[in-house]
Amino acid sequence: MKKTLHTYNPQTQEYEPYHPTLRQRIARILSRTFLSLGFAALCCILLYWMIGTPSENALRIENSQLQAQYNVISHQLDEALEVMEDLQQRDDNLYRVILQTDPISQHVRQAGYGGTNRYEHLEDMINSDMVIETTAKLDKLKRQLYIQSKSYDEVVALCKQNDARLQCIPAIQPVSNKDLKYTASGYGRRIDPIYKTVKFHHGMDFSANTGTPVYATGNATVIKCGWQSGYGLTIELDHGFGYQTRYAHLSKINVRKGEKVKRGETIGLVGSTGKSTGPHLHYEVINKGRKVNPVNYYYMDLTAEEYDRMIQMAANHGKVYD
Ligand SMILES: [Zn+2]
């Protein structure tokens, strides 16, 4: 059935039937369609502008997750830097103190900071502050790890050197306790046994029978052996690290100049040669050219009680044989 439309005629003041042509009808349909589509498009644009497209929403969620992960990483880096600081403290204030070496300066530990802006390429990024801060922390940790690992290499080398040092420094008695006849006389001002005047005694006297073995008190090289005025038959050892020892009034010398000796090795025998009033060993420890009290160099083979006894002897009282 043909569709009938009505139009208002102002002259007759009546609605009159009206039959649009095909062209008019098509134009009418098209205009309505475009209007509807236009309205729908406007709604869509408004909606997207307000709440975003699904892919934008997915990216937004991903972005906030990444930010959260960055924050976690940044926090973990802070913790790692704290652990690093603890390691540095221990390195400087414990290991390096024990090994008697200088701490690593803050200047070296913090080296590489400042200068040109190395994070310029990150500045264009969204959240660039967060990315730059985290990257800078990571760089700091990397540099400090490198310096710390170098420091540990040095500490290990010093430990090995220290081991050699401990093998060489005089650390035992030159005459075994079982062979001692009397308490020995110590280092300090003593009455000279021959001239009966007060004189400084620069060594320690161990009274023992002639022929009692005399031991090298640390690994060393023989630098002198033979007769020395006053000292009689004498051996001098160089232990390195600034230490030398002297063994005087011997009855026999078992080593030659230039020979390497180990701690505990018999280098000669007790005697009474030179300026001496009876069989004994006169023992001296020389550190950096200065004769020091040998009592501080018996720490390896003495028990606490024996050490006390040795300290008393050294204080003392025992007869000086020179
Ligand atoms: Zn003496």
Tab-separated table of C-alpha atoms and ligand atoms in Angstrom:
chain	number	residue	atom	x	y	z
A	1	MET	CA	0.000	0.000	0.000
A	2	LYS	CA	1.318	3.398	-0.871
A	3	LYS	CA	2.251	5.417	2.152
A	4	THR	CA	0.207	8.640	2.515
A	5	LEU	CA	1.695	11.657	4.268
A	6	HIS	CA	-0.148	14.782	5.353
A	7	THR	CA	0.875	18.364	5.022
A	8	TYR	CA	-0.691	21.475	6.588
A	9	ASN	CA	-2.204	23.986	4.180
A	10	PRO	CA	-2.369	27.409	5.831
A	11	GLN	CA	-4.781	28.699	3.244
A	12	THR	CA	-7.429	26.045	3.795
A	13	GLN	CA	-6.236	25.566	7.397
A	14	GLU	CA	-6.485	21.816	6.880
A	15	TYR	CA	-4.201	18.849	6.656
A	16	GLU	CA	-4.180	17.613	3.119
A	17	PRO	CA	-2.933	14.219	1.896
A	18	TYR	CA	0.335	14.460	0.160
A	19	HIS	CA	2.237	11.777	-1.857
A	20	PRO	CA	6.080	12.339	-1.858
A	21	THR	CA	7.969	11.288	-4.961
A	22	LEU	CA	10.521	8.438	-4.792
A	23	ARG	CA	13.389	10.955	-4.905
A	24	GLN	CA	11.941	12.881	-1.957
A	25	ARG	CA	11.549	9.708	0.025
A	26	ILE	CA	15.103	8.543	-0.644
A	27	ALA	CA	16.477	11.968	0.324
A	28	ARG	CA	14.459	11.868	3.525
A	29	ILE	CA	15.710	8.387	4.474
A	30	LEU	CA	19.344	9.287	3.720
A	31	SER	CA	19.247	12.491	5.741
A	32	ARG	CA	17.796	10.682	8.739
A	33	THR	CA	20.424	7.930	8.451
A	34	PHE	CA	23.302	10.427	8.315
A	35	LEU	CA	21.891	12.325	11.235
A	36	SER	CA	21.665	9.140	13.325
A	37	LEU	CA	25.149	8.049	12.368
A	38	GLY	CA	26.521	11.476	13.141
A	39	PHE	CA	24.899	11.428	16.552
A	40	ALA	CA	26.201	7.919	17.258
A	41	ALA	CA	29.727	8.937	16.215
A	42	LEU	CA	29.561	11.979	18.485
A	43	CYS	CA	28.493	9.754	21.400
A	44	CYS	CA	31.338	7.322	20.712
A	45	ILE	CA	33.931	10.102	20.579
A	46	LEU	CA	32.616	11.535	23.825
A	47	LEU	CA	32.700	8.112	25.470
A	48	TYR	CA	36.251	7.333	24.300
A	49	TRP	CA	37.415	10.753	25.367
A	50	MET	CA	35.939	10.180	28.806
A	51	ILE	CA	36.823	6.524	29.470
A	52	GLY	CA	39.211	5.612	26.637
A	53	THR	CA	39.389	2.801	24.148
A	54	PRO	CA	39.759	-0.793	25.376
A	55	SER	CA	43.379	-0.939	24.157
A	56	GLU	CA	44.099	2.388	25.856
A	57	ASN	CA	42.605	1.035	29.048
A	58	ALA	CA	44.755	-2.102	28.775
A	59	LEU	CA	47.858	0.077	28.259
A	60	ARG	CA	46.897	2.255	31.186
A	61	ILE	CA	46.626	-0.802	33.448
A	62	GLU	CA	49.929	-2.154	32.108
A	63	ASN	CA	51.552	1.224	32.688
A	64	SER	CA	50.436	1.405	36.284
A	65	GLN	CA	51.646	-2.177	36.829
A	66	LEU	CA	55.027	-1.245	35.364
A	67	GLN	CA	55.186	1.785	37.638
A	68	ALA	CA	54.452	-0.421	40.617
A	69	GLN	CA	57.156	-2.861	39.532
A	70	TYR	CA	59.613	0.004	39.085
A	71	ASN	CA	58.868	1.149	42.608
A	72	VAL	CA	59.494	-2.364	43.933
A	73	ILE	CA	62.800	-2.570	42.023
A	74	SER	CA	63.797	0.869	43.276
A	75	HIS	CA	63.076	-0.200	46.851
A	76	GLN	CA	65.082	-3.406	46.394
A	77	LEU	CA	67.974	-1.379	44.993
A	78	ASP	CA	67.863	0.794	48.123
A	79	GLU	CA	68.154	-2.362	50.218
A	80	ALA	CA	71.025	-3.685	48.075
A	81	LEU	CA	72.831	-0.347	48.482
A	82	GLU	CA	72.408	-0.603	52.246
A	83	VAL	CA	73.947	-4.109	52.222
A	84	MET	CA	76.736	-2.707	50.056
A	85	GLU	CA	77.387	0.041	52.585
A	86	ASP	CA	77.592	-2.565	55.341
A	87	LEU	CA	80.184	-4.522	53.317
A	88	GLN	CA	82.177	-1.343	52.737
A	89	GLN	CA	82.143	-0.523	56.461
A	90	ARG	CA	83.349	-3.998	57.355
A	91	ASP	CA	86.011	-3.851	54.670
A	92	ASP	CA	87.379	-0.491	55.822
A	93	ASN	CA	86.962	-0.849	59.580
A	94	LEU	CA	87.678	-4.535	60.138
A	95	TYR	CA	89.559	-6.375	57.374
A	96	ARG	CA	91.772	-3.447	56.442
A	97	VAL	CA	92.437	-2.582	60.082
A	98	ILE	CA	93.472	-6.174	60.859
A	99	LEU	CA	95.721	-6.225	57.806
A	100	GLN	CA	97.126	-2.800	58.729
A	101	THR	CA	96.283	-1.152	55.450
A	102	ASP	CA	94.510	2.083	54.580
A	103	PRO	CA	90.731	2.141	54.047
A	104	ILE	CA	89.471	2.875	50.530
A	105	SER	CA	88.749	6.597	50.340
A	106	GLN	CA	85.213	7.854	49.819
A	107	HIS	CA	86.545	9.662	46.758
A	108	VAL	CA	87.352	6.310	45.123
A	109	ARG	CA	84.211	4.596	46.371
A	110	GLN	CA	81.993	7.372	44.979
A	111	ALA	CA	84.030	7.826	41.778
A	112	GLY	CA	82.158	8.323	38.519
A	113	TYR	CA	79.396	10.583	39.820
A	114	GLY	CA	78.643	14.002	38.358
A	115	GLY	CA	79.947	15.314	35.043
A	116	THR	CA	77.832	15.175	31.878
A	117	ASN	CA	74.221	14.138	32.136
A	118	ARG	CA	74.420	10.473	31.259
A	119	TYR	CA	70.641	10.054	31.513
A	120	GLU	CA	69.756	12.645	28.871
A	121	HIS	CA	68.359	9.968	26.574
A	122	LEU	CA	65.834	8.989	29.257
A	123	GLU	CA	64.486	12.491	29.749
A	124	ASP	CA	61.902	12.253	26.943
A	125	MET	CA	60.194	9.256	28.481
A	126	ILE	CA	56.936	9.389	30.342
A	127	ASN	CA	57.781	8.878	34.039
A	128	SER	CA	61.360	9.889	33.196
A	129	ASP	CA	62.069	10.932	36.822
A	130	MET	CA	61.292	7.468	38.084
A	131	VAL	CA	63.263	5.743	35.318
A	132	ILE	CA	66.291	8.039	35.757
A	133	GLU	CA	66.276	7.638	39.546
A	134	THR	CA	66.138	3.837	39.320
A	135	THR	CA	68.777	3.681	36.575
A	136	ALA	CA	71.070	5.947	38.617
A	137	LYS	CA	70.711	3.668	41.657
A	138	LEU	CA	71.544	0.638	39.561
A	139	ASP	CA	74.622	2.375	38.128
A	140	LYS	CA	75.742	3.358	41.629
A	141	LEU	CA	75.396	-0.238	42.820
A	142	LYS	CA	77.286	-1.563	39.791
A	143	ARG	CA	80.209	0.810	40.359
A	144	GLN	CA	80.364	0.105	44.080
A	145	LEU	CA	80.268	-3.649	43.450
A	146	TYR	CA	83.194	-3.313	41.063
A	147	ILE	CA	85.251	-1.312	43.575
A	148	GLN	CA	84.328	-3.691	46.405
A	149	SER	CA	85.323	-6.766	44.407
A	150	LYS	CA	88.684	-5.117	43.582
A	151	SER	CA	89.106	-4.337	47.268
A	152	TYR	CA	88.486	-7.982	48.207
A	153	ASP	CA	91.133	-9.070	45.683
A	154	GLU	CA	93.552	-6.787	47.494
A	155	VAL	CA	92.464	-8.098	50.922
A	156	VAL	CA	93.035	-11.715	49.792
A	157	ALA	CA	96.519	-10.796	48.511
A	158	LEU	CA	97.276	-9.061	51.840
A	159	CYS	CA	96.062	-12.163	53.737
A	160	LYS	CA	98.486	-14.324	51.769
A	161	GLN	CA	101.272	-11.839	52.437
A	162	ASN	CA	100.283	-11.763	56.101
A	163	ASP	CA	100.532	-15.540	56.180
A	164	ALA	CA	104.137	-15.307	54.940
A	165	ARG	CA	104.731	-12.544	57.505
A	166	LEU	CA	103.436	-14.758	60.322
A	167	GLN	CA	105.784	-17.542	59.202
A	168	CYS	CA	108.777	-15.203	59.282
A	169	ILE	CA	108.370	-12.952	62.315
A	170	PRO	CA	110.200	-14.322	65.426
A	171	ALA	CA	107.565	-16.118	67.485
A	172	ILE	CA	109.142	-18.901	69.574
A	173	GLN	CA	111.831	-19.254	72.221
A	174	PRO	CA	115.258	-19.983	70.769
A	175	VAL	CA	115.855	-22.574	73.504
A	176	SER	CA	113.234	-25.126	74.479
A	177	ASN	CA	111.740	-24.804	77.960
A	178	LYS	CA	112.791	-28.362	78.797
A	179	ASP	CA	116.446	-27.432	78.185
A	180	LEU	CA	116.408	-24.303	80.342
A	181	LYS	CA	118.559	-24.640	83.452
A	182	TYR	CA	117.649	-21.394	85.133
A	183	THR	CA	115.263	-18.576	84.521
A	184	ALA	CA	116.764	-16.327	81.948
A	185	SER	CA	117.591	-12.695	82.396
A	186	GLY	CA	115.586	-10.150	80.517
A	187	TYR	CA	115.884	-6.990	78.511
A	188	GLY	CA	116.519	-3.731	80.350
A	189	ARG	CA	118.917	-2.151	82.818
A	190	ARG	CA	120.979	-4.830	84.562
A	191	ILE	CA	124.200	-5.115	86.589
A	192	ASP	CA	126.969	-6.104	84.213
A	193	PRO	CA	128.286	-9.508	85.355
A	194	ILE	CA	131.878	-8.615	84.620
A	195	TYR	CA	132.188	-4.881	85.241
A	196	LYS	CA	129.527	-4.847	88.029
A	197	THR	CA	128.088	-1.572	86.753
A	198	VAL	CA	124.531	-0.818	85.596
A	199	LYS	CA	124.255	-1.410	81.872
A	200	PHE	CA	121.425	-1.797	79.448
A	201	HIS	CA	120.943	-5.442	78.474
A	202	HIS	CA	119.618	-5.429	74.899
A	203	GLY	CA	118.638	-9.096	74.729
A	204	MET	CA	117.478	-12.024	76.773
A	205	ASP	CA	119.728	-14.661	78.348
A	206	PHE	CA	118.675	-18.308	78.376
A	207	SER	CA	120.781	-20.377	80.762
A	208	ALA	CA	121.292	-23.903	79.408
A	209	ASN	CA	124.018	-26.549	79.180
A	210	THR	CA	126.666	-26.237	76.534
A	211	GLY	CA	125.487	-28.176	73.467
A	212	THR	CA	121.769	-27.419	73.963
A	213	PRO	CA	120.111	-26.838	70.525
A	214	VAL	CA	119.390	-23.233	69.537
A	215	TYR	CA	116.402	-22.782	67.229
A	216	ALA	CA	115.659	-20.255	64.502
A	217	THR	CA	112.650	-18.349	65.856
A	218	GLY	CA	111.070	-17.671	62.439
A	219	ASN	CA	111.714	-18.398	58.771
A	220	ALA	CA	114.772	-16.415	57.757
A	221	THR	CA	118.034	-16.101	55.852
A	222	VAL	CA	121.410	-16.306	57.625
A	223	ILE	CA	123.081	-12.927	57.107
A	224	LYS	CA	126.069	-13.313	59.452
A	225	CYS	CA	127.726	-16.200	61.246
A	226	GLY	CA	131.107	-16.334	62.972
A	227	TRP	CA	133.031	-14.638	65.716
A	228	GLN	CA	131.897	-11.205	66.855
A	229	SER	CA	133.663	-9.142	69.483
A	230	GLY	CA	131.973	-9.631	72.869
A	231	TYR	CA	129.288	-11.892	71.398
A	232	GLY	CA	131.671	-14.796	70.643
A	233	LEU	CA	130.339	-17.268	68.087
A	234	THR	CA	127.227	-15.557	66.769
A	235	ILE	CA	124.483	-16.077	64.158
A	236	GLU	CA	122.373	-13.258	62.733
A	237	LEU	CA	119.170	-14.003	60.848
A	238	ASP	CA	117.144	-11.706	58.610
A	239	HIS	CA	113.444	-12.554	58.774
A	240	GLY	CA	112.273	-9.881	56.331
A	241	PHE	CA	109.417	-7.487	57.201
A	242	GLY	CA	111.984	-5.383	59.120
A	243	TYR	CA	112.978	-8.154	61.593
A	244	GLN	CA	116.367	-9.622	62.488
A	245	THR	CA	117.513	-11.859	65.351
A	246	ARG	CA	120.920	-12.474	66.942
A	247	TYR	CA	122.073	-15.647	68.747
A	248	ALA	CA	125.341	-15.157	70.698
A	249	HIS	CA	127.964	-17.038	72.795
A	250	LEU	CA	127.384	-20.276	70.827
A	251	SER	CA	129.679	-23.288	71.086
A	252	LYS	CA	128.885	-24.354	67.522
A	253	ILE	CA	127.319	-22.896	64.401
A	254	ASN	CA	125.329	-25.283	62.169
A	255	VAL	CA	124.470	-22.890	59.309
A	256	ARG	CA	126.246	-20.888	56.602
A	257	LYS	CA	125.842	-17.320	55.445
A	258	GLY	CA	123.073	-17.052	52.837
A	259	GLU	CA	121.354	-20.262	53.983
A	260	LYS	CA	117.569	-20.251	54.381
A	261	VAL	CA	116.293	-21.584	57.683
A	262	LYS	CA	112.830	-22.501	58.945
A	263	ARG	CA	111.327	-21.706	62.316
A	264	GLY	CA	112.302	-24.413	64.840
A	265	GLU	CA	115.358	-25.545	62.873
A	266	THR	CA	118.521	-26.050	64.964
A	267	ILE	CA	121.017	-23.418	63.822
A	268	GLY	CA	123.673	-23.820	66.513
A	269	LEU	CA	124.453	-24.994	70.047
A	270	VAL	CA	124.570	-23.141	73.352
A	271	GLY	CA	128.066	-22.253	74.572
A	272	SER	CA	129.971	-19.623	76.547
A	273	THR	CA	132.141	-17.974	73.925
A	274	GLY	CA	132.968	-14.231	73.988
A	275	LYS	CA	132.206	-12.038	76.996
A	276	SER	CA	130.294	-14.609	79.041
A	277	THR	CA	130.294	-15.866	82.586
A	278	GLY	CA	128.714	-19.274	81.920
A	279	PRO	CA	126.964	-21.384	79.250
A	280	HIS	CA	123.905	-19.462	77.981
A	281	LEU	CA	122.301	-18.084	74.865
A	282	HIS	CA	122.091	-14.315	74.468
A	283	TYR	CA	119.146	-13.651	72.155
A	284	GLU	CA	118.242	-10.324	70.517
A	285	VAL	CA	115.274	-9.274	68.392
A	286	ILE	CA	115.909	-6.275	66.136
A	287	ASN	CA	112.953	-4.478	64.543
A	288	LYS	CA	113.746	-1.859	61.903
A	289	GLY	CA	117.272	-1.510	63.243
A	290	ARG	CA	116.262	-1.140	66.893
A	291	LYS	CA	116.843	-3.807	69.534
A	292	VAL	CA	113.456	-4.571	71.104
A	293	ASN	CA	112.346	-6.675	74.059
A	294	PRO	CA	112.310	-10.331	72.887
A	295	VAL	CA	109.662	-11.176	75.491
A	296	ASN	CA	106.979	-9.972	73.084
A	297	TYR	CA	108.054	-12.497	70.468
A	298	TYR	CA	107.371	-15.885	72.089
A	299	TYR	CA	103.657	-15.982	71.505
A	300	MET	CA	103.532	-19.156	69.443
A	301	ASP	CA	104.818	-21.852	71.755
A	302	LEU	CA	103.877	-20.623	75.183
A	303	THR	CA	100.812	-21.435	77.227
A	304	ALA	CA	99.249	-18.584	79.166
A	305	GLU	CA	101.093	-19.730	82.340
A	306	GLU	CA	104.396	-20.076	80.570
A	307	TYR	CA	103.896	-16.636	79.087
A	308	ASP	CA	103.304	-15.196	82.573
A	309	ARG	CA	106.458	-16.898	83.788
A	310	MET	CA	108.377	-15.500	80.833
A	311	ILE	CA	107.119	-11.987	81.558
A	312	GLN	CA	108.296	-12.326	85.165
A	313	MET	CA	111.662	-13.604	84.033
A	314	ALA	CA	112.033	-10.729	81.662
A	315	ALA	CA	111.124	-8.261	84.397
A	316	ASN	CA	113.716	-9.612	86.488
A	317	HIS	CA	116.011	-10.718	88.567
A	318	GLY	CA	117.615	-13.716	86.889
A	319	LYS	CA	121.346	-13.658	86.689
A	320	VAL	CA	122.779	-11.859	83.675
A	321	TYR	CA	125.415	-13.787	81.741
A	322	ASP	CA	125.682	-11.018	79.086
B	1	ZN	ZN	122.810	-11.418	77.354
